[in-house]
XYZ file of C-alpha atoms in Angstrom:
382
model
C 26.360 3.880 10.976
C 24.080 1.139 11.950
C 25.798 -1.792 10.480
C 23.392 -4.531 11.791
C 20.670 -2.651 9.949
C 22.468 -1.921 6.789
C 24.192 -5.522 6.605
C 20.208 -7.006 6.637
C 18.909 -4.576 4.205
C 21.969 -5.426 1.932
C 20.985 -9.326 2.212
C 17.356 -8.294 1.294
C 17.904 -6.196 -1.585
C 20.268 -9.144 -3.079
C 17.106 -11.191 -3.262
C 15.271 -10.700 -6.487
C 11.941 -10.679 -4.915
C 9.828 -9.156 -7.842
C 6.194 -9.740 -7.123
C 4.898 -12.196 -5.947
C 8.287 -13.962 -5.623
C 9.501 -13.856 -2.186
C 13.039 -15.043 -3.332
C 13.847 -16.132 0.522
C 13.318 -12.805 2.185
C 10.876 -14.193 4.545
C 12.592 -17.121 5.572
C 15.721 -14.940 6.251
C 13.495 -12.709 8.618
C 11.849 -15.707 10.186
C 15.435 -17.288 11.129
C 16.137 -14.231 12.963
C 12.935 -13.973 14.553
C 12.879 -17.521 15.592
C 16.263 -17.034 17.260
C 14.720 -14.649 19.561
C 11.635 -16.498 20.632
C 9.173 -15.880 17.853
C 6.693 -18.525 16.891
C 6.615 -18.228 13.101
C 3.890 -19.226 10.634
C 4.477 -19.593 6.955
C 1.461 -18.968 5.021
C 1.511 -19.844 1.462
C -1.717 -18.668 -0.393
C -2.806 -18.598 -4.231
C -2.694 -20.849 -7.220
C -0.158 -23.638 -7.262
C 1.752 -21.723 -10.246
C 1.935 -18.790 -8.305
C 2.086 -19.071 -4.724
C 2.101 -16.119 -2.496
C 4.369 -16.411 0.491
C 3.223 -14.906 3.920
C 4.616 -14.641 7.065
C 3.040 -14.415 10.711
C 5.471 -14.181 13.403
C 4.572 -13.431 16.941
C 6.398 -13.370 20.541
C 4.580 -13.472 23.644
C 5.735 -11.203 26.580
C 5.871 -12.070 30.390
C 2.843 -9.934 31.236
C -0.415 -9.002 29.740
C -0.262 -5.963 27.255
C -1.140 -5.008 23.820
C -0.129 -6.776 20.632
C 2.069 -4.465 18.339
C 2.289 -5.739 14.844
C 5.045 -4.507 12.398
C 3.654 -5.058 8.904
C 5.249 -4.830 5.531
C 6.021 -6.456 2.166
C 8.895 -8.482 0.733
C 7.988 -8.148 -2.919
C 9.218 -5.028 -4.888
C 8.053 -3.836 -8.316
C 9.961 -4.836 -11.731
C 13.005 -3.042 -12.490
C 12.251 -1.332 -15.586
C 14.985 -1.041 -18.287
C 18.185 -2.549 -16.663
C 20.318 -0.240 -19.191
C 19.021 2.724 -17.669
C 19.801 1.758 -14.046
C 23.532 3.061 -12.914
C 24.156 -0.518 -11.244
C 22.247 -3.753 -10.999
C 19.217 -3.046 -9.166
C 19.808 -6.295 -7.186
C 23.247 -5.767 -6.190
C 23.450 -3.219 -3.355
C 25.534 -0.416 -4.332
C 26.704 2.631 -2.309
C 27.104 6.114 -3.890
C 27.526 9.512 -2.082
C 25.965 8.334 1.214
C 23.103 6.422 -0.561
C 22.167 2.713 -0.923
C 20.818 1.887 -4.527
C 18.926 -1.043 -5.267
C 15.429 -2.142 -5.984
C 13.448 -2.139 -2.496
C 15.854 0.208 -1.023
C 13.038 2.718 0.067
C 9.985 0.466 -0.830
C 10.221 -1.330 1.624
C 13.364 -3.426 2.640
C 14.800 -0.604 4.663
C 11.886 -0.596 6.862
C 11.871 -4.282 7.252
C 15.461 -4.391 8.111
C 15.034 -1.566 10.701
C 11.900 -3.196 12.185
C 13.829 -6.586 12.752
C 16.964 -4.987 14.131
C 14.861 -2.954 16.431
C 12.917 -5.848 17.798
C 16.236 -7.585 18.178
C 17.745 -4.672 20.393
C 14.380 -4.395 22.387
C 14.165 -8.181 23.169
C 17.760 -8.427 24.023
C 17.144 -5.474 26.504
C 13.420 -6.545 27.614
C 13.091 -10.104 27.346
C 10.339 -10.007 29.892
C 8.543 -7.396 28.107
C 4.578 -7.026 28.308
C 2.171 -7.911 25.635
C 3.101 -9.396 22.165
C 5.275 -8.315 19.084
C 4.339 -9.599 15.800
C 5.260 -9.471 12.245
C 2.859 -9.758 9.077
C 4.758 -10.114 5.918
C 3.728 -10.736 2.446
C 5.055 -11.058 -0.979
C 1.718 -9.855 -2.584
C 1.488 -6.090 -1.836
C 3.041 -4.804 -5.233
C 0.930 -7.332 -7.089
C -2.936 -7.664 -7.318
C -2.890 -8.048 -3.372
C -5.610 -10.898 -3.219
C -3.558 -13.880 -1.652
C -1.470 -11.596 0.640
C -2.250 -9.607 3.799
C -5.880 -9.724 3.097
C -5.775 -13.365 3.517
C -3.382 -13.500 6.282
C -6.020 -10.973 8.125
C -8.949 -13.601 7.500
C -6.775 -16.399 8.785
C -6.018 -14.168 11.904
C -9.636 -13.493 12.272
C -10.721 -17.036 12.111
C -8.391 -17.775 14.913
C -9.826 -15.026 17.005
C -6.653 -13.358 17.013
C -6.470 -9.831 18.729
C -4.312 -6.924 17.261
C -4.272 -3.768 19.165
C -1.732 -1.731 17.083
C 0.096 -1.847 13.716
C 2.850 -0.079 12.048
C 3.163 -0.705 8.465
C 6.674 0.061 6.976
C 5.655 2.138 4.110
C 7.967 4.777 2.883
C 6.061 7.909 4.223
C 8.696 10.608 4.774
C 8.902 13.455 2.218
C 11.756 15.785 2.866
C 13.189 14.460 6.029
C 12.947 11.369 7.895
C 10.079 11.434 10.416
C 8.378 14.421 8.798
C 5.147 12.493 7.835
C 3.145 9.685 9.011
C 0.115 8.286 7.518
C -2.621 7.887 9.966
C -5.280 6.572 7.126
C -5.690 6.277 3.597
C -8.596 7.143 1.160
C -10.592 4.083 -0.126
C -10.138 2.962 -3.967
C -13.189 1.954 -6.026
C -12.627 1.073 -9.812
C -15.051 0.461 -12.647
C -14.842 -0.735 -16.115
C -17.703 0.874 -18.065
C -18.811 -0.528 -21.433
C -20.997 1.649 -23.639
C -22.534 -0.270 -26.551
C -23.334 1.383 -29.706
C -23.736 0.079 -33.293
C -21.022 -0.170 -35.612
C -21.066 1.037 -38.982
C -19.503 3.124 -42.006
C -18.260 6.580 -41.038
C -20.011 7.731 -43.980
C -23.445 6.723 -42.979
C -23.800 7.978 -39.475
C -27.653 7.679 -39.694
C -27.130 3.894 -40.064
C -25.065 3.506 -36.754
C -24.826 4.974 -33.363
C -21.449 6.147 -31.845
C -21.094 4.950 -28.467
C -18.153 7.690 -27.849
C -20.259 10.371 -28.979
C -23.026 9.244 -26.717
C -20.950 8.783 -23.498
C -19.241 12.177 -23.841
C -21.664 14.366 -22.197
C -22.263 11.796 -19.254
C -18.490 11.876 -19.016
C -18.481 15.589 -18.809
C -20.825 15.676 -16.222
C -19.099 12.918 -14.099
C -15.755 14.702 -14.460
C -17.333 18.007 -13.066
C -19.093 16.214 -10.154
C -18.299 17.325 -6.572
C -18.895 14.068 -4.876
C -18.116 15.237 -1.550
C -16.150 18.038 0.304
C -13.751 15.721 2.307
C -13.244 16.406 6.070
C -10.689 17.364 8.204
C -8.666 14.351 7.669
C -9.250 13.304 3.861
C -9.268 15.580 0.777
C -12.465 15.488 -1.395
C -13.349 12.364 -3.129
C -11.870 12.133 -6.698
C -13.073 10.557 -9.866
C -10.469 9.942 -12.756
C -10.364 8.386 -16.116
C -7.708 6.120 -16.504
C -7.944 4.120 -19.820
C -10.357 4.543 -22.891
C -10.544 2.424 -25.684
C -12.968 2.196 -28.818
C -12.671 1.237 -32.640
C -11.339 -1.160 -34.882
C -8.102 0.797 -35.737
C -9.875 1.868 -39.347
C -10.361 5.441 -39.866
C -13.831 4.851 -41.643
C -15.267 2.640 -38.952
C -17.809 3.898 -36.384
C -17.158 1.761 -33.235
C -19.653 -0.487 -31.696
C -18.389 -0.419 -28.290
C -16.610 2.143 -25.886
C -14.861 0.844 -23.020
C -13.578 2.994 -20.232
C -11.567 2.339 -16.941
C -12.062 4.997 -13.944
C -11.315 5.047 -10.477
C -12.408 6.817 -7.312
C -10.291 7.539 -4.571
C -12.928 8.416 -1.869
C -13.019 9.922 1.762
C -15.040 8.770 4.622
C -17.718 11.360 3.470
C -18.913 8.878 0.711
C -19.381 5.197 0.576
C -18.717 2.864 -2.341
C -22.360 1.939 -2.587
C -23.484 5.672 -3.048
C -20.739 6.495 -5.449
C -22.022 3.517 -7.542
C -25.431 4.487 -7.296
C -24.716 8.156 -8.439
C -22.513 6.957 -11.213
C -25.210 4.605 -12.745
C -27.918 7.340 -12.226
C -25.977 9.737 -14.449
C -25.428 7.222 -17.227
C -28.905 6.136 -17.244
C -30.208 9.982 -17.495
C -27.879 10.279 -20.577
C -29.735 7.318 -22.046
C -26.745 4.928 -22.539
C -26.751 1.587 -23.341
C -24.051 0.354 -20.632
C -22.828 -2.153 -18.200
C -20.195 -1.496 -15.383
C -17.880 -3.934 -13.634
C -17.327 -2.558 -10.266
C -13.835 -3.628 -8.107
C -13.694 -2.092 -4.428
C -9.843 -2.305 -3.672
C -10.392 -0.988 -0.010
C -12.318 1.106 2.286
C -10.790 4.470 3.751
C -9.542 3.881 7.417
C -8.633 6.500 10.064
C -6.554 6.180 13.069
C -7.106 9.119 15.417
C -4.345 10.150 17.957
C -4.025 7.778 20.864
C -1.542 5.403 22.344
C 0.122 4.380 18.939
C 0.413 7.809 17.451
C 1.581 9.095 20.772
C 4.211 6.635 20.993
C 5.339 6.750 17.358
C 5.409 10.657 17.270
C 7.199 10.949 20.663
C 9.797 8.502 19.354
C 10.235 10.523 16.181
C 10.915 13.816 18.093
C 13.235 12.258 20.340
C 15.373 10.855 17.624
C 14.859 13.421 14.879
C 13.798 16.553 16.670
C 10.674 16.832 14.345
C 7.007 17.280 14.824
C 5.771 14.914 12.453
C 2.628 15.677 10.200
C -0.343 13.338 10.051
C -1.699 12.758 6.366
C -4.021 10.581 4.631
C -2.697 11.368 1.151
C -1.146 8.956 -1.364
C -2.245 5.676 -2.776
C -3.479 2.561 -1.008
C -1.485 0.130 1.118
C -2.104 -3.044 3.066
C -3.125 -0.984 6.026
C -6.603 -0.957 4.415
C -6.817 -4.911 5.226
C -5.324 -4.821 8.608
C -7.523 -1.763 9.764
C -10.321 -4.474 9.473
C -8.943 -6.384 12.542
C -6.723 -3.824 14.121
C -8.225 -0.310 15.863
C -4.961 1.586 15.381
C -2.989 1.291 11.917
C -0.554 3.763 10.937
C 2.215 3.815 8.275
C 5.868 5.215 8.664
C 8.955 4.526 6.955
C 11.806 6.447 5.009
C 11.829 8.829 2.275
C 9.768 7.965 -0.632
C 11.222 10.208 -3.539
C 12.879 7.408 -5.431
C 10.271 4.617 -4.852
C 9.175 2.545 -7.973
C 11.902 4.643 -9.986
C 15.107 3.834 -12.067
C 17.828 3.943 -9.572
C 15.719 3.670 -6.197
C 17.879 4.375 -3.211
C 17.854 5.366 0.513
C 19.789 7.413 2.745
C 22.247 5.085 4.653
C 22.503 7.913 7.481
C 18.618 7.347 8.059
C 18.998 3.573 8.879
C 20.181 4.060 12.237
C 17.478 6.773 13.106
C 14.750 4.615 11.569
C 15.641 1.536 13.462
C 15.760 3.682 16.806
C 12.215 5.236 16.162
C 10.946 1.726 15.791
C 12.823 0.706 19.046
C 11.642 3.557 21.070
C 8.148 3.030 19.923
C 8.176 -0.769 21.003
C 9.549 0.568 24.391
C 6.778 3.033 25.032
C 4.075 0.688 23.895
C 5.552 -2.747 25.537
C 8.178 -2.054 28.429
């Protein structure tokens, strides 16, 4: 058992860091990093009544070399109904070889393993080459507007050069190390308002039903093949997430139909092209509409190179597994880091219980996870 990683993980879980509250997690990590020579910058961003905590910490080596960043988030999602948890989500609890608590998998286990890996590496190689850095935020599970994206802007303004980054998202599926994310799809959302004319349902000739008008266009959008994807990304998908119309009465034709939808798009499409194609369909169907667009992130891809070679080699040495590279799943803060860093990958523990009641992680995986991070550091910066 890796007692050092387990102890730190238990300390982090004990902090009730529901987004965007960091609850002291970053202060705990910063103190440990400062003790081994890191220069720590606390970067609060956001409105005064909801400040987001961010940390940029960097240790300069004795010789030239790349900058390797460990990135992650200290915030966790809300617990859901407490009565459905078998134990308090902020009291680390062991059962059957698993550690239960909110953040045990997403993603405080990765943070604890990263910190201990760096401590061990620096103790063995205080004169390492290059730089080691941490980029942490408490705004990943929330709107993600005052977290990593703001830190990346701050780093760019300072002229900081980042070469490689490991984001500690839980990527493993069946066994530790079986999957690494080497990219993510882009995310483009829209809120569509279709205007009609409200009226009595018995006199449809005196009204205009926006739902009826919108349905043929929506059917066309749902059936559209936006692109074929490529060797790294599945085809772009369009999905409706919410729809609302009506007053609640059964005898009133609504005057407006509001629809939320989202694209998860590959590198074969651009947000500008997707927006234009959607609006072209809506206009062709003669709708009176407006759309508010929100681009949450563009797709990114890290091809095999120094970072992926080092990480996959470390996984193979520790677990004996040949990892699968994947770009599936949702978005992560990697989309922001990829704007200023050429090699960004995500790797962490099992993801089966993330965001669920009784979130947990395998205690036996903590040591191997830490060792994979340490060996990757050794390969990149020794």
